[in-house]
Structure formats: C-alpha cells, structure tokens
Short mmCIF file of C-alpha atoms (C1' of nucleotides) in Angstrom, two decimals:
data_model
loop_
_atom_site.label_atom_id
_atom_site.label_comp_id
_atom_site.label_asym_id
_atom_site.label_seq_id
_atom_site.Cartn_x
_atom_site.Cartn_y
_atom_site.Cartn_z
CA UNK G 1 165.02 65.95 -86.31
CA UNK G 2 166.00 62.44 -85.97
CA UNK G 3 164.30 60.80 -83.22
CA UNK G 4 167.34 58.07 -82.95
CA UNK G 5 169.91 60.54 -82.76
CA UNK G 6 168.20 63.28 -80.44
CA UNK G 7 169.87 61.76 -77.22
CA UNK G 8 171.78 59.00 -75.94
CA UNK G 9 171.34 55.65 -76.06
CA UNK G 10 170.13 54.87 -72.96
CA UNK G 11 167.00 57.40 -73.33
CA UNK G 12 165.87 56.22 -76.64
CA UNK G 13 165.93 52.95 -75.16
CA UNK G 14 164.00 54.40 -72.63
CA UNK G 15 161.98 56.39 -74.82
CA UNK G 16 161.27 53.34 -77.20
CA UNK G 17 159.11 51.46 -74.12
CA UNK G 18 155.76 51.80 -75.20
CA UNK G 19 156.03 52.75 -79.21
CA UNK G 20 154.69 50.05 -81.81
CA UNK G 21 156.75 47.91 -83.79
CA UNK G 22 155.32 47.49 -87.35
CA UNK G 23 156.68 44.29 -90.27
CA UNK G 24 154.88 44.24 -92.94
CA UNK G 25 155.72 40.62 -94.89
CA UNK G 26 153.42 40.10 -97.73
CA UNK G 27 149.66 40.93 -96.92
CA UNK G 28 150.37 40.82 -93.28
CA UNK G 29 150.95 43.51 -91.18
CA UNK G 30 152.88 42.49 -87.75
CA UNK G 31 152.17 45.15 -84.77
CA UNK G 32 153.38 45.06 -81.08
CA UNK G 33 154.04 47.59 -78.24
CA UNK G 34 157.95 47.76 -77.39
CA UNK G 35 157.93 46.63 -73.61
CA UNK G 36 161.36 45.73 -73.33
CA UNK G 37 164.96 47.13 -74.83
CA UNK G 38 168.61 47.50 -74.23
CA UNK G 39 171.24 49.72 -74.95
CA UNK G 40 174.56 49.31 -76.62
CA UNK G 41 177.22 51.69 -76.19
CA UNK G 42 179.42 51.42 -79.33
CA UNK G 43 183.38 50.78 -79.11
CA UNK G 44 183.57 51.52 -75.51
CA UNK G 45 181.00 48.81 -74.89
CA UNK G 46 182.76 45.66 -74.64
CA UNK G 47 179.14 43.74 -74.43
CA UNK G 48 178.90 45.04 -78.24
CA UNK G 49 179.25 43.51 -81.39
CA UNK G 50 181.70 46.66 -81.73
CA UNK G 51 183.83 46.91 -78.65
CA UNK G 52 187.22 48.05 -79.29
CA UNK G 53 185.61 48.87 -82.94
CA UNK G 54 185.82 45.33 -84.06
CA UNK G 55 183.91 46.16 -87.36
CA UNK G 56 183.43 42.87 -90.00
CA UNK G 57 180.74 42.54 -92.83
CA UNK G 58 178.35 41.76 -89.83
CA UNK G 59 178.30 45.14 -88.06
CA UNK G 60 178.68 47.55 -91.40
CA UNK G 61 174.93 48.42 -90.09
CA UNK G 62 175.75 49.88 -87.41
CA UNK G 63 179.10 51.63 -88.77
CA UNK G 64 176.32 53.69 -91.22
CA UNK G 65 175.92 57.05 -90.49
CA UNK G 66 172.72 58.11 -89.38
CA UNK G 67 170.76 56.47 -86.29
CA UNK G 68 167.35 54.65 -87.25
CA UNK G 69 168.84 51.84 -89.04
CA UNK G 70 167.92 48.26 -89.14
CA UNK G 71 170.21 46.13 -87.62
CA UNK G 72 169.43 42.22 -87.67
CA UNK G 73 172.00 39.41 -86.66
CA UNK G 74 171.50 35.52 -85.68
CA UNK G 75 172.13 33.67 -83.00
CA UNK G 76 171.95 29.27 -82.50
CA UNK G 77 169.56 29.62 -85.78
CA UNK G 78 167.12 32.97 -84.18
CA UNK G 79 167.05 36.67 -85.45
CA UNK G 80 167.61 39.33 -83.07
CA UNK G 81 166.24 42.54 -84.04
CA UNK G 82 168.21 46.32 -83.00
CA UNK G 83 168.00 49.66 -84.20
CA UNK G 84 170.98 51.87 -84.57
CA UNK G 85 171.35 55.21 -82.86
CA UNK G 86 173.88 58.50 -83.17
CA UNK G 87 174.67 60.37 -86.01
CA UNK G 88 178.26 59.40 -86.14
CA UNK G 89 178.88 56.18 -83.77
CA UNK G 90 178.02 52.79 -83.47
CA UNK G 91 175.56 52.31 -80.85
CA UNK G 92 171.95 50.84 -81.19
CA UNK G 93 169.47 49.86 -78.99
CA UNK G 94 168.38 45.84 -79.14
CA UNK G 95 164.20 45.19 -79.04
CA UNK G 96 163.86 42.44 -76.39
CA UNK G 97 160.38 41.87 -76.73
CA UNK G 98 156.95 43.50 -77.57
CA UNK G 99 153.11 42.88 -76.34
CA UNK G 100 151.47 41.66 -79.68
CA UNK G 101 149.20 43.29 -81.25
CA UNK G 102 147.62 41.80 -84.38
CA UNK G 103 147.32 39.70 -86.10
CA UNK G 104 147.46 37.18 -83.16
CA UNK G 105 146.34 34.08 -84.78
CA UNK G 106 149.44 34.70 -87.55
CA UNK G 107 151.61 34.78 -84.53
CA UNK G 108 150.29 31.93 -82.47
CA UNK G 109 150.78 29.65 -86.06
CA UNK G 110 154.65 31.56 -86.29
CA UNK G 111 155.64 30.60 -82.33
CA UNK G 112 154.42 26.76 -83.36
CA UNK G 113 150.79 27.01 -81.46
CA UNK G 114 152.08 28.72 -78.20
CA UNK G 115 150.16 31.60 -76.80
CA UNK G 116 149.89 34.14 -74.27
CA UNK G 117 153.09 35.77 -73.14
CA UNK G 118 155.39 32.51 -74.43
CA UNK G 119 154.54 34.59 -77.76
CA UNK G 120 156.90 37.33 -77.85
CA UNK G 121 159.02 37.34 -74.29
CA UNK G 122 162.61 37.19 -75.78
CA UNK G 123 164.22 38.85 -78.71
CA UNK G 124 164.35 35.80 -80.42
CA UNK G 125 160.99 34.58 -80.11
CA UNK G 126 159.41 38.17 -81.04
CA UNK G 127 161.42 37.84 -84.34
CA UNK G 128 159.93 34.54 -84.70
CA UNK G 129 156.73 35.77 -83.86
CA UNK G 130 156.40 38.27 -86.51
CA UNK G 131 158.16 36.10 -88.95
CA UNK G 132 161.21 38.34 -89.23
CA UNK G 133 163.89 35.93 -90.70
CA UNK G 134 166.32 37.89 -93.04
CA UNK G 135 168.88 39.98 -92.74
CA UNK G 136 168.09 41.60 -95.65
CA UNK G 137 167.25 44.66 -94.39
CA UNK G 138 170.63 45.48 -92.81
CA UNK G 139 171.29 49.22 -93.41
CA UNK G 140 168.07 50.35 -94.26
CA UNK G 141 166.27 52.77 -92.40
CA UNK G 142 163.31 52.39 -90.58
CA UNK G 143 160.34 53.37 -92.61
CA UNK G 144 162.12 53.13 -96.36
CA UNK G 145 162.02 48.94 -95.02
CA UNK G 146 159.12 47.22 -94.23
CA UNK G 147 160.03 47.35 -90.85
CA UNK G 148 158.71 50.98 -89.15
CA UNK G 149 158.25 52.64 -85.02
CA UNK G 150 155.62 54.35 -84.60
CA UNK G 151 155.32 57.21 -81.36
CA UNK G 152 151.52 57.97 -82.86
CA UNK G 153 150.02 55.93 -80.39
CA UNK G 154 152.67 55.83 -78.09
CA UNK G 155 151.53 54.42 -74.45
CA UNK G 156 152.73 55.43 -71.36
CA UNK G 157 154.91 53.13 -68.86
CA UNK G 158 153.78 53.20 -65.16
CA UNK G 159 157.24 52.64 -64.41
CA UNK G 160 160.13 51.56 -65.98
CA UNK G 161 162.92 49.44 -64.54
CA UNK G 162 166.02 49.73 -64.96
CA UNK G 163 168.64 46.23 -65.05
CA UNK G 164 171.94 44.37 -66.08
CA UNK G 165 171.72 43.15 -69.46
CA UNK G 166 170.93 39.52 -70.30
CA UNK G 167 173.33 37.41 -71.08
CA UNK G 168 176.58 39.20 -71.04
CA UNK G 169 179.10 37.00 -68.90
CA UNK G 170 182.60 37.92 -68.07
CA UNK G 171 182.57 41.85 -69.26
CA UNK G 172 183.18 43.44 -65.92
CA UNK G 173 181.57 46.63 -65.76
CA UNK G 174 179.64 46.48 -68.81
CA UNK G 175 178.22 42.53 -67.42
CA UNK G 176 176.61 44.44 -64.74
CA UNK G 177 176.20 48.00 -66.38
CA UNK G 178 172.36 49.16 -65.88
CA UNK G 179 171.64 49.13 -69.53
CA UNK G 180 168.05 47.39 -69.72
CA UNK G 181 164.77 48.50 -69.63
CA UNK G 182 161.23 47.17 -69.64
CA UNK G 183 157.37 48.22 -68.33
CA UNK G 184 157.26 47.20 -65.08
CA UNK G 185 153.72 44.94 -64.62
CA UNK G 186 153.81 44.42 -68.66
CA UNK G 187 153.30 40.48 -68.88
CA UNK G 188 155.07 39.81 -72.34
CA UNK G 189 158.39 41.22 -70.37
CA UNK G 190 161.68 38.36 -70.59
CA UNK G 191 162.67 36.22 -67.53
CA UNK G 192 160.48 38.15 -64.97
CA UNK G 193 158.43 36.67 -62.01
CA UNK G 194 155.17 35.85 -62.67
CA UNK G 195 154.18 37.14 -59.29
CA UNK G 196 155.20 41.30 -60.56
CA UNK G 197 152.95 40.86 -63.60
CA UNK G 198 149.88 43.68 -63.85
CA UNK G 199 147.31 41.80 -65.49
CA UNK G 200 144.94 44.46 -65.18
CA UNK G 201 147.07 47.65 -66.78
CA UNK G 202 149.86 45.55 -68.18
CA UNK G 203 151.88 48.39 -66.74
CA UNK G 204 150.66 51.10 -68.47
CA UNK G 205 148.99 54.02 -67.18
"C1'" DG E 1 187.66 24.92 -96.28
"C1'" DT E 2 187.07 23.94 -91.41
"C1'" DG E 3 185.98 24.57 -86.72
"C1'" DA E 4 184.59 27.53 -82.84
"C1'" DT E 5 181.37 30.55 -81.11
"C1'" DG E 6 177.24 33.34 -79.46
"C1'" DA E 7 173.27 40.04 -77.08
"C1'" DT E 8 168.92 32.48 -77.16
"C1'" DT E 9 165.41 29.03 -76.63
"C1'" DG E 10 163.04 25.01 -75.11
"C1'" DG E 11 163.09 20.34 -73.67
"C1'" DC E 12 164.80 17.02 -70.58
"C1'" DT E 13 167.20 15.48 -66.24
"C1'" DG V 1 169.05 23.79 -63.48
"C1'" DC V 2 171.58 21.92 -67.39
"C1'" DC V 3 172.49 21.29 -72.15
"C1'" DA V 4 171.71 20.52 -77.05
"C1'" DA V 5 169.83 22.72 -81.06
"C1'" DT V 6 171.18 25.29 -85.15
"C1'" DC V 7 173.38 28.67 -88.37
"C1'" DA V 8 175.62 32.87 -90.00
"C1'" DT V 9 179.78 34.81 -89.11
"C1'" DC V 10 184.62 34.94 -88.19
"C1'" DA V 11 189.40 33.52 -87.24
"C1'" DC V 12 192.46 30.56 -88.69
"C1'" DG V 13 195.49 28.30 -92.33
#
DNA sequence: GTGATGATTGGCT
DNA sequence: GCCAATCATCACG
C-alpha cells in the first residue's frame, strides 16, 4: 500500500513530522528529520498551484497519478521541495524544513557558512542546504529519484501544532485554513519564538 | 519576445 | 519592519 495515498492530506502531513529526508547528489548523501510540512488541497485549494485546476507545464507533477511524487518549483531564484499525495487528485504536501542530519559540514559550506538552526528553517533554505537545485526530478517517484522518506527510523513528535499556512495572503478561508504542521520544541522549525524551543528533546519524545 | 509575479530569504533602514 | 534580490513560469500579443 502506498503510504502517500493511504489518507488525506492533512494526515500524511501529519504523519511525515518526524521521517528522514534522504538526496543523494554525487558521493554525498543529504539526511534530515521532517519537522515541519503543509498541506495542499488540490483544485478546491485556492492557496494551490492548482486551484480551480489551473494545470500548465509547471504542475503536470502533481496532475500524475499516483501520490509519492517529486514535486519541485522556484521561487525569487530558491527551490521549494513537495511531495504529491492521492491516487487520482492533485494534492501534495510541501516540506518546510528538516533538523539536519549529516553531513553537516556539506551543509554549513551549502547555506554560505551559517549554522545552527539558520541551516534548514524554511523550505527554501533546506533545499539550499542539501543542495537540491533542479527540477529535474519532477514526476518521479520517491525512491526510483535520488530523493527518498524513510519511516525506518521514524521519531516521535511530543506534540504537534497545528497553524495557518505561511505566506498565503488574500485567499479567505484557505489564508487562514489550519493546514500546517511542525514538532512543537523542534529548534530548526520556520518563524517560531525562540523562547518555545526544547533544546533538550528538540520536541521529540 | 516581453513583462509581471510568487507556497521566500536576508540585509538594511 | 520593509524591500530588493533573482529566476522559472505564465499571460499576453
């Protein structure tokens, strides 16, 4: 069964909080722990790429059948990295940022010398991070591509919170439509007080 | 072919 | 806080 099309949206975006995010480029291997996703609800959705099922060259990823496919777009000169979900509909859930993993000094040269949570805290800067600059994967699935999730050593939030998505002005009900989700405590988490930061568990259990 | 635009980021006021 | 950077895509003509 196909993880990304066992339920909706909004629980595998749920469900994704804590699995590891693999990119293999070359003879590097790029690992982090998903901390921080949101969902997009297809045509409906008018905070998608598809609302009303506006469907161009861009989105033909997400117009595949099949959920589990790679789904890469830019943005002011960044990559933003999603994964598509549903069998037959365009939805896909966007990775907003991950706690690195290894290999950190490849990252800390990738994010231009920064370190610590500046590394990976935004969906641009995690594709920057692992040095994920191509749409060239469009389509593929994840695990034929270079590009993998892995739920082997899946950890477990403490708690997970539940938002409005970033950046989605002027859309109504879907501007304020609880649609994000992150590890509550988890340091490498996008525009979040420092003061709610767990340095000790990171927000895991 | 040209110009506007954005699911963002980081530097400067 | 505000705003420019930067670039693939898209809507025009």
């Amino acid at each position: 069964m196909n993880f990304f099309e066992s339920q909706p949206t909004e629980k595998i975006a749920q469900a994704l909080l804590g699995a590891t995010l693999s990119y293999q480029k070359g003879q590097v291997t790029y690992k982090g722990i998903i901390v921080e996703t949101e969902a997009y609800l297809g045509v409906k959705d008018q905070a998608s790429h598809v609302a009303n099922g506006h469907a161009t060259k861009r989105t033909q990823a997400l117009y595949q059948p099949g959920g589990g496919r790679i789904y890469v777009y830019t943005m002011r000169g960044l990559y933003l990295l999603n994964i598509t979900t549903q069998k037959s509909a365009p939805e896909c859930v966007l990775i907003r940022a991950i706690e690195p993993l290894m290999p950190l000094v490849q990252i800390q040269k990738n994010r231009q010398g920064r370190y610590g949570r500046e590394l990976t805290n935004g969906p641009g800067k995690l594709c920057q991070a692992i040095d994920l600059k191509t749409l060239g994967y469009n389509g593929q699935l994840i695990g034929t591509a270079p590009i993998d999730i892995s739920f082997k050593t899946k950890k477990q939030p403490l708690t997970i919170a539940t938002t409005a998505r970033v950046g989605i002005p002027g859309k109504e009900a879907w501007t304020t439509a609880p649609l994000r989700y992150y590890v509550v405590g988890n340091p490498y988490v996008s525009k979040i007080f420092k003061s709610t930061i767990d340095f000790k568990t990171k927000g895991w259990v």
